[in-house]
PDB file of C-alpha atoms in Angstrom:
ATOM      1  CA  MET A   1      -6.484  50.512  60.860  1.00 50.00           C
ATOM      2  CA  PRO A   2      -4.423  52.954  59.324  1.00 54.00           C
ATOM      3  CA  SER A   3      -1.885  51.560  56.717  1.00 58.00           C
ATOM      4  CA  LEU A   4       1.605  51.199  57.226  1.00 57.00           C
ATOM      5  CA  ARG A   5       2.115  53.924  54.388  1.00 59.00           C
ATOM      6  CA  THR A   6       0.216  56.526  56.438  1.00 61.00           C
ATOM      7  CA  ARG A   7       1.791  55.431  59.914  1.00 62.00           C
ATOM      8  CA  GLY A   8       5.286  54.830  58.858  1.00 62.00           C
ATOM      9  CA  PHE A   9       7.677  53.315  61.354  1.00 61.00           C
ATOM     10  CA  THR A  10       5.280  54.091  64.268  1.00 65.00           C
ATOM     11  CA  HIS A  11       3.385  51.302  63.320  1.00 67.00           C
ATOM     12  CA  TYR A  12       6.237  49.189  64.966  1.00 68.00           C
ATOM     13  CA  ARG A  13       6.863  48.696  68.506  1.00 71.00           C
ATOM     14  CA  TRP A  14      10.414  49.429  69.090  1.00 75.00           C
ATOM     15  CA  GLN A  15      11.806  47.069  71.503  1.00 85.00           C
ATOM     16  CA  THR A  16      14.752  45.031  71.159  1.00 87.00           C
ATOM     17  CA  GLY A  17      13.241  42.052  69.593  1.00 87.00           C
ATOM     18  CA  MET A  18      11.854  44.365  66.928  1.00 88.00           C
ATOM     19  CA  ALA A  19      14.983  46.228  66.343  1.00 89.00           C
ATOM     20  CA  ALA A  20      17.061  42.851  66.136  1.00 92.00           C
ATOM     21  CA  TRP A  21      14.426  41.690  63.624  1.00 92.00           C
ATOM     22  CA  MET A  22      14.539  44.800  61.348  1.00 92.00           C
ATOM     23  CA  LEU A  23      18.220  44.935  61.519  1.00 94.00           C
ATOM     24  CA  HIS A  24      18.637  41.357  60.380  1.00 95.00           C
ATOM     25  CA  ARG A  25      16.127  42.087  57.473  1.00 96.00           C
ATOM     26  CA  ILE A  26      18.088  45.304  56.277  1.00 96.00           C
ATOM     27  CA  THR A  27      21.530  43.683  56.676  1.00 96.00           C
ATOM     28  CA  GLY A  28      20.356  40.572  54.854  1.00 96.00           C
ATOM     29  CA  LEU A  29      19.069  42.438  51.969  1.00 96.00           C
ATOM     30  CA  ALA A  30      22.316  44.584  51.842  1.00 97.00           C
ATOM     31  CA  LEU A  31      24.382  41.132  51.786  1.00 97.00           C
ATOM     32  CA  VAL A  32      22.075  39.960  48.792  1.00 97.00           C
ATOM     33  CA  PHE A  33      23.055  42.831  46.970  1.00 96.00           C
ATOM     34  CA  TYR A  34      26.569  42.467  47.821  1.00 96.00           C
ATOM     35  CA  ILE A  35      26.922  38.732  46.892  1.00 95.00           C
ATOM     36  CA  THR A  36      25.529  39.620  43.311  1.00 95.00           C
ATOM     37  CA  LEU A  37      28.363  41.825  42.783  1.00 94.00           C
ATOM     38  CA  HIS A  38      30.860  39.627  44.684  1.00 93.00           C
ATOM     39  CA  VAL A  39      30.158  36.702  42.341  1.00 94.00           C
ATOM     40  CA  TRP A  40      30.059  38.968  39.095  1.00 93.00           C
ATOM     41  CA  VAL A  41      33.555  40.647  40.329  1.00 92.00           C
ATOM     42  CA  VAL A  42      35.322  37.340  41.230  1.00 91.00           C
ATOM     43  CA  SER A  43      34.178  35.829  37.663  1.00 92.00           C
ATOM     44  CA  SER A  44      36.793  37.868  36.216  1.00 91.00           C
ATOM     45  CA  LEU A  45      39.067  35.193  37.370  1.00 89.00           C
ATOM     46  CA  GLN A  46      38.003  33.353  34.165  1.00 88.00           C
ATOM     47  CA  LEU A  47      39.519  36.245  31.984  1.00 89.00           C
ATOM     48  CA  GLY A  48      43.077  35.832  33.233  1.00 87.00           C
ATOM     49  CA  PRO A  49      45.413  37.408  35.658  1.00 88.00           C
ATOM     50  CA  GLN A  50      45.692  40.696  34.174  1.00 90.00           C
ATOM     51  CA  THR A  51      41.998  41.436  34.003  1.00 90.00           C
ATOM     52  CA  PHE A  52      41.548  39.743  37.463  1.00 90.00           C
ATOM     53  CA  GLU A  53      44.178  42.181  39.102  1.00 89.00           C
ATOM     54  CA  ALA A  54      42.744  45.169  37.030  1.00 90.00           C
ATOM     55  CA  THR A  55      39.528  44.560  38.708  1.00 90.00           C
ATOM     56  CA  MET A  56      40.774  43.751  42.268  1.00 88.00           C
ATOM     57  CA  ALA A  57      42.543  47.260  41.927  1.00 87.00           C
ATOM     58  CA  VAL A  58      39.380  49.001  41.420  1.00 90.00           C
ATOM     59  CA  VAL A  59      37.329  47.073  44.186  1.00 89.00           C
ATOM     60  CA  SER A  60      40.488  47.634  46.698  1.00 86.00           C
ATOM     61  CA  ALA A  61      40.374  51.373  46.146  1.00 90.00           C
ATOM     62  CA  PRO A  62      40.126  53.258  49.388  1.00 92.00           C
ATOM     63  CA  PHE A  63      36.356  54.083  48.672  1.00 94.00           C
ATOM     64  CA  PHE A  64      35.666  50.319  48.541  1.00 92.00           C
ATOM     65  CA  ARG A  65      37.763  49.684  51.606  1.00 91.00           C
ATOM     66  CA  PHE A  66      35.633  52.120  53.629  1.00 93.00           C
ATOM     67  CA  LEU A  67      32.640  50.386  52.202  1.00 94.00           C
ATOM     68  CA  GLU A  68      34.083  47.046  53.262  1.00 92.00           C
ATOM     69  CA  VAL A  69      33.648  48.264  56.812  1.00 95.00           C
ATOM     70  CA  GLY A  70      30.117  48.697  56.350  1.00 96.00           C
ATOM     71  CA  LEU A  71      29.830  45.216  54.607  1.00 96.00           C
ATOM     72  CA  LEU A  72      31.757  43.831  57.587  1.00 95.00           C
ATOM     73  CA  PHE A  73      29.147  45.104  59.936  1.00 97.00           C
ATOM     74  CA  CYS A  74      26.343  43.477  58.003  1.00 97.00           C
ATOM     75  CA  VAL A  75      27.864  40.195  57.913  1.00 96.00           C
ATOM     76  CA  ILE A  76      28.999  40.194  61.720  1.00 96.00           C
ATOM     77  CA  TYR A  77      25.448  41.309  62.683  1.00 97.00           C
ATOM     78  CA  HIS A  78      23.613  38.959  60.377  1.00 97.00           C
ATOM     79  CA  ALA A  79      25.907  36.009  61.533  1.00 96.00           C
ATOM     80  CA  LEU A  80      25.621  36.775  65.226  1.00 96.00           C
ATOM     81  CA  ASN A  81      21.891  37.518  65.120  1.00 95.00           C
ATOM     82  CA  GLY A  82      21.372  34.424  63.031  1.00 95.00           C
ATOM     83  CA  ILE A  83      23.253  32.363  65.962  1.00 95.00           C
ATOM     84  CA  ARG A  84      20.667  34.105  68.403  1.00 94.00           C
ATOM     85  CA  LEU A  85      17.903  33.234  66.427  1.00 94.00           C
ATOM     86  CA  ILE A  86      19.086  29.560  66.267  1.00 94.00           C
ATOM     87  CA  ALA A  87      19.512  29.692  70.230  1.00 94.00           C
ATOM     88  CA  ILE A  88      16.026  30.806  70.658  1.00 92.00           C
ATOM     89  CA  ASP A  89      14.421  28.455  68.103  1.00 89.00           C
ATOM     90  CA  PHE A  90      16.182  25.408  69.051  1.00 92.00           C
ATOM     91  CA  PHE A  91      17.894  25.870  72.608  1.00 93.00           C
ATOM     92  CA  GLY A  92      15.174  27.488  74.475  1.00 87.00           C
ATOM     93  CA  ALA A  93      16.854  31.133  74.951  1.00 83.00           C
ATOM     94  CA  THR A  94      13.689  32.946  74.311  1.00 87.00           C
ATOM     95  CA  GLU A  95      13.582  34.350  77.797  1.00 85.00           C
ATOM     96  CA  LYS A  96      17.137  35.423  77.559  1.00 87.00           C
ATOM     97  CA  HIS A  97      16.931  36.806  74.056  1.00 87.00           C
ATOM     98  CA  VAL A  98      17.532  40.632  75.130  1.00 88.00           C
ATOM     99  CA  LEU A  99      20.495  39.432  77.317  1.00 87.00           C
ATOM    100  CA  LEU A 100      21.846  37.505  74.253  1.00 89.00           C
ATOM    101  CA  PHE A 101      21.208  40.544  72.012  1.00 90.00           C
ATOM    102  CA  TYR A 102      23.449  42.789  74.025  1.00 92.00           C
ATOM    103  CA  SER A 103      26.200  40.008  74.957  1.00 91.00           C
ATOM    104  CA  LEU A 104      26.653  39.258  71.362  1.00 93.00           C
ATOM    105  CA  GLY A 105      26.504  42.915  70.500  1.00 94.00           C
ATOM    106  CA  VAL A 106      29.405  43.418  72.580  1.00 96.00           C
ATOM    107  CA  LEU A 107      31.273  40.656  70.813  1.00 96.00           C
ATOM    108  CA  GLY A 108      30.370  41.671  67.475  1.00 95.00           C
ATOM    109  CA  ALA A 109      31.531  45.333  68.213  1.00 96.00           C
ATOM    110  CA  ALA A 110      34.825  44.133  69.361  1.00 97.00           C
ATOM    111  CA  VAL A 111      35.207  41.884  66.123  1.00 94.00           C
ATOM    112  CA  TRP A 112      33.980  44.938  64.108  1.00 96.00           C
ATOM    113  CA  VAL A 113      36.516  47.393  65.426  1.00 96.00           C
ATOM    114  CA  TRP A 114      39.105  44.715  64.971  1.00 93.00           C
ATOM    115  CA  GLY A 115      38.507  43.737  61.370  1.00 90.00           C
ATOM    116  CA  GLY A 116      37.417  47.309  60.412  1.00 92.00           C
ATOM    117  CA  SER A 117      40.635  48.699  61.852  1.00 92.00           C
ATOM    118  CA  ILE A 118      42.623  46.639  59.491  1.00 89.00           C
ATOM    119  CA  MET A 119      40.646  47.755  56.550  1.00 89.00           C
ATOM    120  CA  VAL A 120      40.685  51.464  57.349  1.00 93.00           C
ATOM    121  CA  THR A 121      44.553  50.879  57.793  1.00 91.00           C
ATOM    122  CA  HIS A 122      44.760  49.469  54.266  1.00 88.00           C
ATOM    123  CA  ALA A 123      42.816  52.387  52.989  1.00 91.00           C
ATOM    124  CA  VAL A 124      44.749  55.025  54.766  1.00 94.00           C
ATOM    125  CA  HIS A 125      48.189  53.464  53.654  1.00 91.00           C
ATOM    126  CA  ASP A 126      46.842  53.413  49.842  1.00 89.00           C
ATOM    127  CA  LEU A 127      45.959  57.114  50.421  1.00 92.00           C
ATOM    128  CA  HIS A 128      49.464  58.080  51.735  1.00 92.00           C
ATOM    129  CA  MET A 129      50.886  55.972  48.864  1.00 90.00           C
ATOM    130  CA  GLY A 130      48.959  58.351  46.337  1.00 87.00           C
ATOM    131  CA  VAL A 131      46.041  56.026  45.361  1.00 86.00           C
ATOM    132  CA  PRO A 132      42.842  57.949  44.391  1.00 87.00           C
ATOM    133  CA  PHE A 133      39.975  57.682  46.687  1.00 89.00           C
ATOM    134  CA  PHE A 134      37.757  56.731  43.970  1.00 90.00           C
ATOM    135  CA  PRO A 135      38.833  54.148  41.491  1.00 84.00           C
ATOM    136  CA  PHE A 136      36.687  55.638  38.619  1.00 78.00           C
TER     137      PHE A 136
ATOM    138  CA  MET B   1      -5.511  31.496  41.027  1.00 49.00           C
ATOM    139  CA  LYS B   2      -5.414  28.384  43.025  1.00 54.00           C
ATOM    140  CA  LEU B   3      -2.034  27.313  41.512  1.00 55.00           C
ATOM    141  CA  LEU B   4      -0.702  30.775  41.957  1.00 54.00           C
ATOM    142  CA  LYS B   5      -1.488  30.743  45.604  1.00 52.00           C
ATOM    143  CA  GLN B   6       0.830  27.587  46.299  1.00 51.00           C
ATOM    144  CA  PHE B   7       3.909  29.938  45.336  1.00 52.00           C
ATOM    145  CA  GLY B   8       2.765  32.181  47.965  1.00 50.00           C
ATOM    146  CA  THR B   9       0.820  32.009  51.411  1.00 53.00           C
ATOM    147  CA  GLY B  10      -0.123  28.493  50.238  1.00 55.00           C
ATOM    148  CA  SER B  11       2.861  27.096  51.978  1.00 63.00           C
ATOM    149  CA  GLY B  12       3.378  27.390  55.603  1.00 68.00           C
ATOM    150  CA  GLY B  13       7.231  28.216  55.471  1.00 79.00           C
ATOM    151  CA  ALA B  14       8.678  25.522  57.631  1.00 83.00           C
ATOM    152  CA  GLN B  15      10.804  24.084  55.033  1.00 86.00           C
ATOM    153  CA  ALA B  16      12.252  27.538  54.413  1.00 87.00           C
ATOM    154  CA  TRP B  17      12.482  28.079  58.016  1.00 89.00           C
ATOM    155  CA  ILE B  18      14.564  24.986  58.790  1.00 90.00           C
ATOM    156  CA  TRP B  19      16.618  25.306  55.693  1.00 91.00           C
ATOM    157  CA  GLN B  20      17.487  28.837  56.570  1.00 93.00           C
ATOM    158  CA  ARG B  21      19.007  27.861  59.837  1.00 93.00           C
ATOM    159  CA  ILE B  22      21.056  24.851  58.196  1.00 93.00           C
ATOM    160  CA  SER B  23      22.336  26.946  55.436  1.00 94.00           C
ATOM    161  CA  GLY B  24      22.907  29.943  57.974  1.00 95.00           C
ATOM    162  CA  LEU B  25      25.135  27.639  60.170  1.00 95.00           C
ATOM    163  CA  VAL B  26      27.126  26.531  57.070  1.00 95.00           C
ATOM    164  CA  LEU B  27      27.771  30.196  56.159  1.00 95.00           C
ATOM    165  CA  VAL B  28      28.831  31.312  59.731  1.00 95.00           C
ATOM    166  CA  VAL B  29      31.613  28.613  59.403  1.00 94.00           C
ATOM    167  CA  ALA B  30      32.536  29.243  55.752  1.00 92.00           C
ATOM    168  CA  LEU B  31      32.660  33.181  56.262  1.00 91.00           C
ATOM    169  CA  PHE B  32      34.781  32.815  59.183  1.00 90.00           C
ATOM    170  CA  LEU B  33      37.338  30.882  56.981  1.00 88.00           C
ATOM    171  CA  HIS B  34      36.855  33.121  54.087  1.00 87.00           C
ATOM    172  CA  TYR B  35      37.368  36.248  56.005  1.00 85.00           C
ATOM    173  CA  MET B  36      40.497  34.983  57.835  1.00 84.00           C
ATOM    174  CA  TYR B  37      42.127  33.917  54.628  1.00 82.00           C
ATOM    175  CA  LEU B  38      41.414  36.711  52.373  1.00 78.00           C
ATOM    176  CA  HIS B  39      41.418  39.596  54.558  1.00 73.00           C
ATOM    177  CA  PHE B  40      43.360  38.947  57.785  1.00 72.00           C
ATOM    178  CA  LEU B  41      45.988  36.450  57.043  1.00 74.00           C
ATOM    179  CA  ASN B  42      47.300  37.502  53.566  1.00 67.00           C
ATOM    180  CA  ASN B  43      47.817  41.317  54.326  1.00 66.00           C
ATOM    181  CA  GLY B  44      44.401  42.078  52.910  1.00 64.00           C
ATOM    182  CA  LEU B  45      45.773  41.841  49.418  1.00 73.00           C
ATOM    183  CA  VAL B  46      43.992  39.523  46.737  1.00 78.00           C
ATOM    184  CA  THR B  47      46.148  38.641  43.954  1.00 81.00           C
ATOM    185  CA  PHE B  48      45.863  35.983  41.238  1.00 86.00           C
ATOM    186  CA  GLU B  49      48.626  34.137  42.606  1.00 85.00           C
ATOM    187  CA  GLY B  50      47.146  34.231  46.048  1.00 84.00           C
ATOM    188  CA  VAL B  51      43.842  32.970  44.619  1.00 85.00           C
ATOM    189  CA  SER B  52      45.522  30.287  42.563  1.00 87.00           C
ATOM    190  CA  ALA B  53      47.390  28.798  45.520  1.00 85.00           C
ATOM    191  CA  ARG B  54      43.921  28.018  47.288  1.00 86.00           C
ATOM    192  CA  LEU B  55      41.773  27.318  44.145  1.00 87.00           C
ATOM    193  CA  VAL B  56      44.054  24.493  42.759  1.00 88.00           C
ATOM    194  CA  THR B  57      43.338  22.511  45.748  1.00 90.00           C
ATOM    195  CA  PRO B  58      40.149  20.249  45.567  1.00 91.00           C
ATOM    196  CA  LEU B  59      39.557  20.761  49.292  1.00 92.00           C
ATOM    197  CA  TRP B  60      39.351  24.596  48.684  1.00 90.00           C
ATOM    198  CA  LYS B  61      37.300  24.030  45.525  1.00 92.00           C
ATOM    199  CA  THR B  62      34.747  22.112  47.563  1.00 93.00           C
ATOM    200  CA  ILE B  63      34.517  24.788  50.504  1.00 91.00           C
ATOM    201  CA  ASP B  64      34.083  27.420  47.918  1.00 92.00           C
ATOM    202  CA  LEU B  65      31.532  25.752  46.107  1.00 94.00           C
ATOM    203  CA  THR B  66      29.718  24.658  49.314  1.00 94.00           C
ATOM    204  CA  PHE B  67      29.974  28.344  50.472  1.00 93.00           C
ATOM    205  CA  LEU B  68      28.647  29.526  47.034  1.00 95.00           C
ATOM    206  CA  ALA B  69      25.612  27.307  47.115  1.00 96.00           C
ATOM    207  CA  ALA B  70      24.674  27.746  50.653  1.00 96.00           C
ATOM    208  CA  ALA B  71      25.015  31.626  50.255  1.00 96.00           C
ATOM    209  CA  LEU B  72      22.957  31.646  47.228  1.00 97.00           C
ATOM    210  CA  PHE B  73      20.289  29.523  48.697  1.00 96.00           C
ATOM    211  CA  HIS B  74      20.292  31.355  52.013  1.00 96.00           C
ATOM    212  CA  ALA B  75      19.803  34.545  50.011  1.00 97.00           C
ATOM    213  CA  SER B  76      17.008  33.294  47.818  1.00 96.00           C
ATOM    214  CA  ILE B  77      14.943  32.183  50.830  1.00 95.00           C
ATOM    215  CA  GLY B  78      15.535  35.482  52.452  1.00 95.00           C
ATOM    216  CA  VAL B  79      14.453  37.461  49.435  1.00 96.00           C
ATOM    217  CA  ILE B  80      11.511  35.272  48.957  1.00 93.00           C
ATOM    218  CA  LEU B  81      10.417  35.648  52.532  1.00 92.00           C
ATOM    219  CA  ASN B  82      10.616  39.388  52.142  1.00 93.00           C
ATOM    220  CA  ILE B  83       8.551  39.143  48.869  1.00 94.00           C
ATOM    221  CA  HIS B  84       5.840  37.108  50.730  1.00 89.00           C
ATOM    222  CA  ASP B  85       5.765  39.892  53.514  1.00 89.00           C
ATOM    223  CA  TYR B  86       5.381  42.825  51.442  1.00 91.00           C
ATOM    224  CA  VAL B  87       4.118  41.737  47.838  1.00 91.00           C
ATOM    225  CA  HIS B  88       0.487  40.739  48.169  1.00 88.00           C
ATOM    226  CA  ARG B  89      -0.623  40.664  44.459  1.00 90.00           C
ATOM    227  CA  PRO B  90      -0.330  37.091  43.279  1.00 89.00           C
ATOM    228  CA  VAL B  91       0.997  37.757  39.931  1.00 92.00           C
ATOM    229  CA  LEU B  92       3.587  40.120  40.808  1.00 94.00           C
ATOM    230  CA  ARG B  93       4.545  37.964  43.813  1.00 92.00           C
ATOM    231  CA  VAL B  94       4.803  34.767  41.538  1.00 92.00           C
ATOM    232  CA  THR B  95       6.802  37.009  38.975  1.00 95.00           C
ATOM    233  CA  LEU B  96       9.365  38.160  41.732  1.00 96.00           C
ATOM    234  CA  VAL B  97       9.680  34.716  43.186  1.00 94.00           C
ATOM    235  CA  SER B  98      10.512  33.127  39.772  1.00 95.00           C
ATOM    236  CA  LEU B  99      12.828  36.137  39.059  1.00 96.00           C
ATOM    237  CA  THR B 100      14.617  35.679  42.277  1.00 96.00           C
ATOM    238  CA  TRP B 101      15.260  31.832  41.521  1.00 96.00           C
ATOM    239  CA  THR B 102      16.350  32.578  37.990  1.00 97.00           C
ATOM    240  CA  ILE B 103      18.934  35.141  39.164  1.00 97.00           C
ATOM    241  CA  ALA B 104      19.947  32.742  41.915  1.00 97.00           C
ATOM    242  CA  VAL B 105      20.711  30.045  39.206  1.00 97.00           C
ATOM    243  CA  ILE B 106      22.442  32.516  36.822  1.00 97.00           C
ATOM    244  CA  LEU B 107      24.881  33.441  39.673  1.00 97.00           C
ATOM    245  CA  LEU B 108      25.414  29.736  40.802  1.00 97.00           C
ATOM    246  CA  ILE B 109      26.240  28.666  37.195  1.00 96.00           C
ATOM    247  CA  THR B 110      28.531  31.706  37.112  1.00 95.00           C
ATOM    248  CA  GLY B 111      30.214  30.810  40.423  1.00 95.00           C
ATOM    249  CA  ILE B 112      30.635  27.163  39.657  1.00 95.00           C
ATOM    250  CA  ALA B 113      32.270  27.999  36.370  1.00 93.00           C
ATOM    251  CA  THR B 114      34.533  30.270  37.823  1.00 92.00           C
ATOM    252  CA  VAL B 115      35.806  27.877  40.465  1.00 92.00           C
ATOM    253  CA  VAL B 116      35.660  24.648  38.271  1.00 90.00           C
ATOM    254  CA  THR B 117      37.314  25.991  35.270  1.00 88.00           C
ATOM    255  CA  PHE B 118      39.859  27.939  37.150  1.00 86.00           C
ATOM    256  CA  GLN B 119      43.097  27.945  35.318  1.00 81.00           C
ATOM    257  CA  PRO B 120      46.270  28.885  37.224  1.00 81.00           C
ATOM    258  CA  VAL B 121      49.214  30.708  35.188  1.00 74.00           C
TER     259      VAL B 121
END
């Protein structure tokens, strides 16, 4: 049996359930990275209003607003696929798991476009106001 | 070696599995509130004043602390699941699992301190 390292991703069977599982894992790890930064950034609340708002000015620069669109994707995907997993594990939705994946996919895409467009609008507005793209 | 094994494949993972689903449901609700209040209802601007308005109320303190604990717990179980899947050397596995819990506890203390000691100006 060739190892994962030599066969790479051809080791996997790329079907809906497999792709859903892998995306769940990747978005989950991205969210772990984010929550670490998030708790740290928000802890600047303890240092008073000036420090907090200076920190917020950095993390709400257009660069981070665009990253936030990616974050929103991770949050929406991980939440909706998590609901799908609960439906499969507790409510007997195993046979409908593909239908569920695509239905939730449509719902998630709609929420992502809506939420993402708000974030992009902020970024574009800030860029017009002369806020630099990168805060550093 | 036997002791080490208990940290890894020794447990079947049923506890982690059920808690991941319970904390996940809490997070779906909490995240919805979090996003609505912080990004979509207040013009997307997070100010000290805005945070103060929420964080002085015991209800929001409770919601935020629940959210924090559930998120860190969920994240830790998820990371440990990944460690169990990909790290097979017992010593390294135990080290990484311990490191995960340590970081989670540090973040939990940081988060609790932020919410509990918050002083509006």
